[in-house]
Structures are given as C-alpha cells and as structure tokens.
CSV table of C-alpha atoms in Angstrom, one decimal:
chain,number,residue,atom,x,y,z
K,19,MET,CA,0.0,-0.1,0.0
K,20,LYS,CA,2.9,2.3,0.9
K,21,ILE,CA,4.4,1.7,-2.6
K,22,LEU,CA,1.0,2.6,-4.3
K,23,ARG,CA,0.7,5.8,-2.3
K,24,ARG,CA,4.3,6.9,-3.3
K,25,ALA,CA,3.5,5.9,-6.9
K,26,MET,CA,0.4,8.2,-6.6
K,27,LEU,CA,2.6,11.1,-5.3
K,28,ARG,CA,5.1,10.6,-8.2
K,29,ALA,CA,2.2,10.6,-10.8
K,30,ALA,CA,0.9,13.9,-9.3
K,31,ALA,CA,4.4,15.3,-9.4
K,32,ARG,CA,4.4,14.9,-13.1
K,33,LEU,CA,1.8,17.7,-13.2
K,34,VAL,CA,4.0,20.1,-11.2
K,35,PRO,CA,6.3,22.5,-13.2
K,36,SER,CA,9.7,20.8,-13.5
K,37,ARG,CA,11.7,23.4,-11.6
K,38,GLU,CA,9.6,22.9,-8.4
K,39,ARG,CA,8.9,19.3,-8.8
K,40,ALA,CA,11.7,18.0,-6.5
K,41,GLU,CA,10.8,20.3,-3.6
K,42,TRP,CA,7.0,19.6,-4.0
K,43,LEU,CA,7.5,15.8,-4.1
K,44,ALA,CA,9.9,16.0,-1.0
K,45,GLU,CA,7.3,18.0,1.0
K,46,TRP,CA,4.4,15.6,0.1
K,47,SER,CA,6.5,12.5,0.7
K,48,ALA,CA,7.5,13.8,4.1
K,49,GLU,CA,4.0,14.5,5.0
K,50,LEU,CA,2.7,11.2,3.7
K,51,TRP,CA,5.2,9.6,6.1
K,52,TYR,CA,3.6,11.5,9.0
K,53,ALA,CA,0.1,10.9,7.6
K,54,GLN,CA,0.8,7.2,7.6
K,55,GLU,CA,1.9,7.4,11.2
K,56,SER,CA,-1.1,9.5,12.2
K,57,CYS,CA,-4.4,7.7,12.9
K,58,ALA,CA,-6.3,11.0,12.3
K,59,VAL,CA,-5.7,11.2,8.6
K,60,ASP,CA,-6.7,8.8,5.9
K,61,ALA,CA,-3.4,8.4,3.9
K,62,ASP,CA,-5.1,7.4,0.6
K,63,ARG,CA,-7.3,10.5,0.6
K,64,PHE,CA,-4.3,12.5,1.6
K,65,CYS,CA,-2.4,11.3,-1.5
K,66,LEU,CA,-5.5,12.1,-3.7
K,67,GLY,CA,-5.2,15.7,-2.6
K,68,ALA,CA,-1.7,15.8,-4.1
K,69,PHE,CA,-3.3,15.8,-7.6
K,70,GLN,CA,-5.4,18.8,-6.7
K,71,ASP,CA,-2.4,20.7,-5.3
K,72,ALA,CA,-0.2,19.7,-8.3
K,73,LEU,CA,-3.0,21.1,-10.8
K,74,CYS,CA,-3.5,24.2,-8.7
K,75,LEU,CA,0.2,25.0,-8.7
K,76,ARG,CA,0.6,24.4,-12.4
K,77,ARG,CA,-2.4,26.6,-13.1
K,78,GLN,CA,-1.0,29.2,-10.7
K,79,ARG,CA,2.5,29.2,-12.4
K,80,SER,CA,1.2,29.2,-15.9
K,81,GLY,CA,-1.1,32.2,-15.0
K,82,GLU,CA,1.8,34.0,-13.5
K,83,GLU,CA,4.2,33.4,-16.4
K,84,ARG,CA,1.4,33.6,-19.2
K,85,ARG,CA,4.0,31.7,-21.3
K,86,THR,CA,5.4,34.2,-23.8
K,87,SER,CA,7.4,32.4,-26.4
K,88,PRO,CA,10.8,34.0,-26.8
K,89,TRP,CA,10.2,33.9,-30.5
K,90,LEU,CA,7.1,35.8,-30.2
K,91,ALA,CA,8.1,38.3,-27.7
K,92,SER,CA,10.1,40.5,-30.0
K,93,PRO,CA,8.2,41.9,-33.1
K,94,ALA,CA,11.1,41.0,-35.5
K,95,ARG,CA,11.1,37.5,-34.3
K,96,CYS,CA,7.4,37.2,-34.7
K,97,LEU,CA,7.6,38.3,-38.2
K,98,LEU,CA,10.6,36.0,-38.8
K,99,LEU,CA,8.5,33.1,-37.5
K,100,LEU,CA,5.6,33.9,-39.8
K,101,ALA,CA,7.9,34.4,-42.8
K,102,GLY,CA,9.6,30.9,-41.9
K,103,LEU,CA,6.2,29.2,-41.9
K,104,ASP,CA,5.3,30.9,-45.3
K,105,ALA,CA,8.7,29.8,-46.7
K,106,ILE,CA,7.9,26.1,-45.6
K,107,ALA,CA,4.5,26.3,-47.1
K,108,TRP,CA,5.7,27.7,-50.4
K,109,LEU,CA,8.6,25.2,-50.6
K,110,ALA,CA,6.1,22.4,-50.2
K,111,VAL,CA,3.7,23.8,-52.7
K,112,LEU,CA,5.9,25.2,-55.6
K,113,PRO,CA,7.3,21.8,-56.8
K,114,ILE,CA,3.7,20.4,-57.2
K,115,PRO,CA,2.5,20.3,-60.9
K,116,ARG,CA,-0.6,22.6,-61.3
K,117,SER,CA,-3.2,22.5,-63.9
K,118,PRO,CA,-2.8,25.2,-66.5
K,119,GLY,CA,-5.0,28.3,-65.7
K,120,PRO,CA,-4.9,31.6,-64.0
K,121,ILE,CA,-3.2,31.7,-60.6
K,122,PRO,CA,-6.2,32.2,-58.2
K,123,LEU,CA,-5.1,35.9,-57.1
K,124,ARG,CA,-8.8,36.7,-56.7
K,125,ALA,CA,-9.3,33.7,-54.7
K,126,ILE,CA,-7.2,34.9,-51.8
K,127,LEU,CA,-9.1,38.2,-51.8
K,128,LEU,CA,-12.4,36.3,-51.8
K,129,LEU,CA,-11.1,34.0,-48.9
K,130,MET,CA,-10.2,37.1,-46.9
K,131,GLY,CA,-13.6,38.6,-47.9
K,132,MET,CA,-15.4,35.7,-46.5
K,133,ALA,CA,-13.1,35.5,-43.4
K,134,CYS,CA,-13.7,39.1,-42.4
K,135,PRO,CA,-17.5,38.9,-41.6
K,136,ILE,CA,-16.8,35.7,-39.6
K,137,LEU,CA,-14.0,37.5,-37.8
K,138,LEU,CA,-16.4,40.5,-37.2
K,139,ALA,CA,-19.0,38.2,-35.7
K,140,THR,CA,-16.6,36.3,-33.4
K,141,THR,CA,-14.2,38.9,-32.1
K,142,ARG,CA,-13.7,42.6,-31.5
K,143,LEU,CA,-11.5,44.4,-34.1
K,144,SER,CA,-10.7,47.2,-31.8
K,145,LEU,CA,-7.1,47.3,-30.4
K,146,GLY,CA,-8.2,49.0,-27.2
K,147,ASP,CA,-8.2,52.6,-26.0
K,148,CYS,CA,-5.0,54.6,-25.9
K,149,PRO,CA,-5.8,58.0,-24.4
K,150,ALA,CA,-3.7,60.9,-25.6
K,151,SER,CA,-0.9,61.6,-23.2
K,152,ARG,CA,2.1,63.8,-23.0
K,153,TYR,CA,4.2,60.7,-22.7
K,154,ALA,CA,2.9,59.2,-25.9
K,155,PRO,CA,5.6,58.7,-28.5
K,156,SER,CA,5.9,60.3,-31.9
K,157,LEU,CA,3.6,59.7,-34.8
K,158,ALA,CA,6.2,57.6,-36.7
K,159,THR,CA,6.6,55.3,-33.7
K,160,ARG,CA,2.8,54.9,-33.3
K,161,MET,CA,2.6,54.2,-37.1
K,162,ARG,CA,5.0,51.2,-36.6
K,163,ARG,CA,2.3,49.5,-34.7
K,164,TRP,CA,0.0,49.6,-37.7
K,165,LEU,CA,2.7,48.6,-40.1
K,166,PHE,CA,3.5,45.6,-37.9
K,167,LEU,CA,-0.1,44.5,-37.8
K,168,ALA,CA,-0.3,44.9,-41.6
K,169,ALA,CA,3.0,42.9,-42.1
K,170,LYS,CA,1.4,40.1,-39.9
K,171,ILE,CA,-1.7,40.1,-42.0
K,172,ALA,CA,0.2,40.1,-45.3
K,173,LEU,CA,2.3,37.1,-44.1
K,174,ILE,CA,-0.8,35.3,-43.0
K,175,MET,CA,-2.3,35.9,-46.5
K,176,ALA,CA,0.9,34.8,-48.2
K,177,GLY,CA,0.6,31.4,-46.4
K,178,MET,CA,-3.1,31.1,-47.3
K,179,TYR,CA,-2.2,31.8,-50.9
K,180,ALA,CA,0.2,28.8,-50.9
K,181,GLY,CA,-2.7,26.8,-49.5
K,182,LEU,CA,-4.9,28.0,-52.4
K,183,LEU,CA,-2.3,27.0,-55.0
K,184,LEU,CA,-2.2,23.6,-53.4
K,185,ALA,CA,-6.1,23.5,-53.7
K,186,ALA,CA,-5.8,24.5,-57.4
K,187,SER,CA,-3.4,21.8,-58.0
K,188,LEU,CA,-5.9,19.2,-56.7
K,189,GLY,CA,-8.2,20.2,-59.6
K,190,GLU,CA,-11.5,22.0,-59.7
K,191,GLN,CA,-14.8,20.5,-58.2
K,192,THR,CA,-12.9,17.8,-56.3
K,193,ARG,CA,-13.8,16.8,-52.8
K,194,PRO,CA,-10.2,17.3,-51.4
K,195,ALA,CA,-9.8,20.7,-53.0
K,196,ALA,CA,-13.2,21.8,-51.4
K,197,ALA,CA,-12.2,20.4,-48.1
K,198,LEU,CA,-8.9,22.3,-48.3
K,199,VAL,CA,-10.7,25.6,-49.2
K,200,TYR,CA,-12.9,25.2,-46.1
K,201,ALA,CA,-9.9,24.4,-43.9
K,202,LEU,CA,-8.1,27.5,-45.3
K,203,LEU,CA,-11.2,29.6,-44.5
K,204,PHE,CA,-11.2,28.3,-41.1
K,205,GLY,CA,-7.5,28.7,-40.7
K,206,SER,CA,-7.5,32.3,-42.0
K,207,VAL,CA,-10.1,33.2,-39.4
K,208,LEU,CA,-8.1,31.7,-36.6
K,209,ALA,CA,-4.9,33.2,-37.9
K,210,LEU,CA,-6.4,36.8,-38.1
K,211,ARG,CA,-7.9,36.4,-34.6
K,212,TRP,CA,-4.5,35.5,-33.5
K,213,ALA,CA,-3.0,38.5,-35.3
K,214,LEU,CA,-5.4,40.9,-33.6
K,215,ARG,CA,-5.1,39.2,-30.1
K,216,ASP,CA,-1.3,39.3,-30.4
K,217,GLN,CA,-1.5,43.0,-31.4
K,218,ARG,CA,-3.5,43.9,-28.4
K,219,ARG,CA,-1.0,42.2,-26.0
K,220,ARG,CA,1.9,44.3,-27.4
K,221,CYS,CA,3.4,47.5,-26.2
K,222,PRO,CA,2.5,50.2,-28.8
K,223,VAL,CA,5.8,51.7,-28.4
K,224,CYS,CA,8.3,48.9,-28.6
K,225,LEU,CA,6.0,46.2,-29.9
K,226,ARG,CA,7.2,43.6,-27.5
K,227,LEU,CA,4.8,41.4,-25.8
K,228,LEU,CA,3.6,42.6,-22.4
K,229,THR,CA,4.3,40.6,-19.3
K,230,ASN,CA,3.8,40.2,-15.6
K,231,PRO,CA,0.1,39.8,-15.5
K,232,VAL,CA,-1.5,40.9,-12.1
K,233,THR,CA,-5.2,40.6,-11.3
K,234,VAL,CA,-6.6,43.9,-9.8
K,235,GLY,CA,-9.9,43.9,-7.8
K,236,GLN,CA,-12.3,41.2,-7.6
K,237,ARG,CA,-15.2,39.9,-9.7
K,238,ALA,CA,-17.8,40.4,-7.0
K,239,SER,CA,-17.0,44.1,-7.0
K,240,TRP,CA,-17.0,44.8,-10.7
K,241,PHE,CA,-20.0,47.0,-10.5
K,242,LEU,CA,-18.3,49.7,-8.4
K,243,GLU,CA,-14.5,49.0,-8.7
K,244,TRP,CA,-12.1,47.9,-11.2
K,245,ASN,CA,-11.8,44.2,-11.9
K,246,CYS,CA,-9.0,43.8,-14.5
K,247,THR,CA,-5.8,42.2,-15.4
K,248,GLU,CA,-2.7,44.6,-15.5
K,249,LEU,CA,0.2,43.8,-17.9
K,250,ILE,CA,3.3,45.9,-18.0
K,251,CYS,CA,5.9,46.6,-20.8
K,252,LEU,CA,9.3,45.5,-19.5
K,253,ARG,CA,10.9,48.5,-21.0
K,254,GLY,CA,8.8,50.8,-18.9
K,255,HIS,CA,6.7,52.2,-21.8
K,256,GLY,CA,3.4,51.7,-20.2
K,257,VAL,CA,0.8,49.5,-18.5
K,258,LEU,CA,-2.3,47.7,-20.1
K,259,TYR,CA,-5.5,47.1,-18.2
K,260,ILE,CA,-7.8,44.4,-19.6
K,261,PRO,CA,-11.2,44.4,-18.1
K,262,GLU,CA,-12.5,41.0,-16.7
K,263,ASN,CA,-16.1,42.0,-17.0
K,264,PRO,CA,-16.4,44.6,-19.8
K,265,THR,CA,-18.9,47.3,-18.8
K,266,ASN,CA,-20.1,50.5,-20.5
K,267,TRP,CA,-17.5,52.5,-18.5
K,268,PHE,CA,-14.7,50.1,-18.9
K,269,GLY,CA,-15.4,48.0,-21.9
K,270,ALA,CA,-12.2,47.9,-23.9
K,271,GLN,CA,-8.7,47.3,-22.7
K,272,LEU,CA,-6.8,50.6,-21.8
K,273,TRP,CA,-3.2,51.4,-22.4
K,274,MET,CA,-1.5,54.1,-20.1
K,275,TYR,CA,1.8,55.5,-21.1
K,276,LEU,CA,4.3,55.9,-18.4
K,277,ASP,CA,6.9,58.6,-18.0
K,278,SER,CA,10.6,58.0,-18.7
K,279,SER,CA,11.4,57.5,-15.0
K,280,TRP,CA,10.0,53.9,-15.4
K,281,ARG,CA,12.6,53.0,-17.9
K,282,GLY,CA,15.1,52.2,-15.2
K,283,PHE,CA,13.1,49.5,-13.5
P,28,MET,CA,-8.1,35.8,-1.5
P,29,VAL,CA,-8.0,39.3,-2.9
P,30,ARG,CA,-5.7,42.1,-2.2
P,31,MET,CA,-6.7,45.7,-2.8
P,32,ALA,CA,-4.9,48.8,-1.7
P,33,GLY,CA,-3.4,47.5,1.5
P,34,GLU,CA,-6.6,45.7,2.6
P,35,THR,CA,-6.6,41.9,2.2
P,36,LYS,CA,-9.8,40.0,2.1
P,37,LEU,CA,-9.8,36.3,2.9
P,38,SER,CA,-12.1,33.4,2.1
P,39,HIS,CA,-13.3,31.5,5.2
P,40,THR,CA,-11.1,28.6,4.3
P,41,ALA,CA,-8.0,30.8,4.0
P,42,ALA,CA,-8.9,32.5,7.4
P,43,MET,CA,-9.2,29.0,9.0
P,44,ILE,CA,-5.7,28.0,7.7
P,45,LEU,CA,-4.2,31.4,9.0
P,46,GLN,CA,-5.9,30.8,12.3
P,47,ALA,CA,-4.4,27.2,12.5
P,48,LEU,CA,-1.0,28.5,11.6
P,49,GLY,CA,-1.3,31.4,14.1
P,50,ALA,CA,-2.2,28.8,16.8
P,51,GLY,CA,1.0,26.9,16.2
P,52,HIS,CA,0.0,24.2,13.8
P,53,VAL,CA,2.9,24.9,11.5
P,54,TYR,CA,2.7,21.8,9.2
P,55,GLY,CA,0.3,21.2,6.4
P,56,LEU,CA,-0.9,17.9,8.1
P,57,SER,CA,-1.4,19.5,11.5
P,58,VAL,CA,-3.4,22.3,9.7
P,59,MET,CA,-5.6,19.6,8.1
P,60,GLU,CA,-6.1,17.9,11.5
P,61,MET,CA,-7.0,21.1,13.2
P,62,THR,CA,-9.4,22.5,10.5
P,63,GLY,CA,-10.8,19.3,9.2
P,64,LEU,CA,-10.0,20.4,5.6
P,65,PRO,CA,-8.8,17.8,3.1
P,66,SER,CA,-5.2,18.0,1.8
P,67,GLY,CA,-6.4,19.0,-1.7
P,68,THR,CA,-7.7,22.2,-0.1
P,69,VAL,CA,-5.1,22.9,2.4
P,70,TYR,CA,-2.0,22.8,0.5
P,71,PRO,CA,-3.2,24.9,-2.5
P,72,ALA,CA,-4.6,27.5,-0.1
P,73,MET,CA,-1.2,27.6,1.7
P,74,ARG,CA,0.6,28.1,-1.6
P,75,ARG,CA,-1.6,31.0,-2.4
P,76,LEU,CA,-1.2,32.5,1.0
P,77,GLU,CA,2.6,32.1,0.6
P,78,ARG,CA,2.5,33.7,-2.9
P,79,ASP,CA,0.5,36.6,-1.4
P,80,GLY,CA,3.1,37.1,1.4
P,81,LEU,CA,0.9,36.1,4.3
P,82,ILE,CA,2.9,33.1,5.3
P,83,ARG,CA,6.4,31.9,4.6
P,84,SER,CA,7.7,28.4,4.4
P,85,GLN,CA,11.0,26.9,5.5
P,86,TRP,CA,12.4,23.5,5.6
P,87,GLU,CA,13.3,22.0,9.0
P,88,SER,CA,17.0,21.3,9.4
P,89,PRO,CA,18.0,17.8,8.1
P,90,SER,CA,20.2,17.2,11.2
P,91,ILE,CA,17.1,17.5,13.5
P,92,ALA,CA,15.0,15.3,11.4
P,93,ASP,CA,18.0,12.7,11.0
P,94,ALA,CA,18.3,12.6,14.8
P,95,GLY,CA,14.6,11.8,15.1
P,96,LYS,CA,14.9,9.2,12.3
P,97,ARG,CA,12.1,10.9,10.4
P,98,PRO,CA,12.0,12.8,7.2
P,99,ALA,CA,12.5,16.7,7.4
P,100,ARG,CA,9.3,18.7,7.0
P,101,LYS,CA,8.4,22.0,5.6
P,102,TYR,CA,6.9,24.3,8.1
P,103,TYR,CA,4.9,27.4,7.6
P,104,ARG,CA,4.9,30.6,9.7
P,105,LEU,CA,2.8,33.7,9.4
P,106,THR,CA,4.5,36.8,8.2
P,107,ARG,CA,3.9,40.3,9.8
P,108,THR,CA,1.2,40.9,7.1
P,109,GLY,CA,-0.4,37.5,7.8
P,110,LYS,CA,-0.7,38.3,11.5
P,111,ALA,CA,-2.3,41.8,10.6
P,112,THR,CA,-4.6,39.9,8.2
P,113,LEU,CA,-5.5,37.2,10.7
P,114,GLU,CA,-6.5,39.9,13.2
P,115,ALA,CA,-8.7,41.6,10.6
P,116,SER,CA,-10.2,38.0,9.7
P,117,GLN,CA,-11.0,37.4,13.3
P,118,LYS,CA,-13.0,40.5,13.4
P,119,ARG,CA,-14.6,39.6,10.2
P,120,TYR,CA,-15.3,35.9,11.2
P,121,PRO,CA,-15.7,36.0,15.1
P,122,LEU,CA,-16.4,32.2,15.2
P,123,LEU,CA,-12.8,31.7,13.9
P,124,ALA,CA,-11.1,32.0,17.4
P,125,LYS,CA,-13.8,29.7,18.9
P,126,LEU,CA,-13.1,27.1,16.4
P,127,ALA,CA,-9.4,27.1,17.2
P,128,ALA,CA,-10.1,26.8,20.9
P,129,ALA,CA,-12.6,24.0,20.3
P,130,ALA,CA,-10.0,22.1,18.2
P,131,GLU,CA,-7.4,22.6,20.9
P,132,ALA,CA,-9.8,21.3,23.5
P,133,ALA,CA,-10.7,18.2,21.4
P,134,GLU,CA,-7.1,17.5,20.9
P,135,ARG,CA,-6.5,17.5,24.7
C-alpha cells in the first residue's frame, strides 16, 4: 500500500512545473510519512489531494508566467517566425505540378472577404483605448504598430495563398480541393484572430509582448470597482489594463503611457 | 483571496488556515487535522497564502530530522502581514477564534 501511495505522489508530481517538482515531491513525501503514522488522517485520501495541489500549482504558475514564447516576444522574431512558416508552405507547394490556368489571385481576396464577416462576428476588431498623453511617442513610432499589424496580415495571406495554390493543383470541383478551401477559410479566421489578439498584447511603443500579469480587484465588486488584469511593458513604456467583465464605462482594454522614470526599473 | 490597496480579504477557508498557523500548527498535516479540511484544499490554499506574502515556508534542518529518524518537514509561519490579516479576519469571522479553541480542547 505504501508503494502505491508513493506511486500516486510521483504521478501527481508529473503535473508540477519541473523546476519545483523535486521540492514539491519532498514535501508531500515527508507529509505522507507522517500521515501514515497518524491515525487522524486517511493516507489514501491524503495522496489524492496531491493531484489537486499539483494542478493548482501548475495553473498558478502558468497564470503568472502567461507563457510568452521567446520567438514571439520580439516583433522582429514574430515576423521571422511567420515568414519562416510561409517559406515552408511555399517550398512544399511550388514543386507540385498545377493544372494550367490563372493563378487564383482573386481567390485569396475572396477568402479574406469571407473570413472578415466571420471575424467581425466572433471577435472585436478594436485594439483598445489609448488616451492621448504627453508621454505618448511620436507619430512615426505609433505608425510602426499599424505597419507591424499589416505585415502580420500580409504574411498570413501569403501562407493562405500557398494553400490555395495547393487546392488549385488538386483540380476543380474535387472533394479534397473543397475540403482544403474550407480548412483555409477556417484557418484564416483563426490566424487573423491571433494577429489581432497578439497585437492587443503588445506595447504600442516597442511592440514587444507585455508581461507580468496581475489581477486587480475582484469579480464580486466589478460594478463599483475595477476588476481587470494589468500587464506591463518590461521596457517601462506603459501599462495595459484588460477588463475581466467589460462594462459600459470600462469595456475595452486601456493602455496608459508611463513617463521616462519607469525605464530604469 | 484578494488584495486591494492595502486591504486583504480572505475566504473563510484561508482564514481558518491562517488561524491554525497562528495557533502553532505549522505543518500542512497539522493544519488539516485542526481545521478538518482535506489535503487538496489545505495545500493549494497555503501556496496561495505564501504567494501573497501572508505566510512563509522553511525546511526543517535535516540534522534535527535525522536525529529523530524521520523525514525533514516543511513548516509554515505567519508573516507580519499575515498576522495583521489574521487579526482583521478574526473581526470579520468572530467564530474563528472559537473554532481554534474547540479544536485545541478536542486534541486534549
């Protein structure tokens, strides 16, 4: 029985983030030793609780870190990643012989035209409020944000175009081609949603992903107080507030520029 | 548990755990025994309390544990903020102190 209990703890430990696993297991193993000695606690039920603790710890850590992939944190790397995916798609598609006919340039516009209403129905297009501030950067810097979004969308479209070429090579009116077009439509909606969501989580100045999420307020008090998640630009450009329960006075995320004294932190 | 502008609001469970720790039950298992809460509730709550700076944990010295031929344990103590929060919670939940006293009496 003792072996089974230890095995339960080891299985639960697999759920704990790796850097904390050894200490977590040491604590639970030690406490199990005492639980087995004690008559007041059911050792089997005690071990089952380890799974709950491991899951909570995992959720807590992932919430704190809100995993930001190093490849996506910097805007240049984000574009490089998209360009790399496009290159792979094009390298896969170009050698395939295609039936003679016009390259479906209009098809990509049609695909995007179909994706846009779906996108409008399923997500907000707004990038959030950004009140005017004397700490706001120059117009050229602010324009970079829009250029970055445009570049992401262009790279997504280039990938979709490669997919359409593949569909064209499968021949007209065939089932695989139709299935691929539907998959591309679905994929383009998801990709554009990601592009917008990614844009909202970036600093408008340096375009790096915002980090260190902190919950402010409580859900029960959303009617009278703020209930939001606060993210900060590690370079000290500003703070982003994302409402947990959008209301008519705090409906969209709000970006606040910070003065230059924050840059040193 | 939620912290806002210097004021910390605790759930009843978290307050019970703080009360148990304040009463000298410094190990997770003894907190479970005192509060009657299961391990799956006590340990995650203690981690949250530690994250919020209300309690801090420390490993027992291995030499002491080795001398007693038992594994070293991790024990938890209230921080200064934790003590202040416990006092505030006792005002918010007046039965909390009685619960601790009843548990002490039952142990004896």
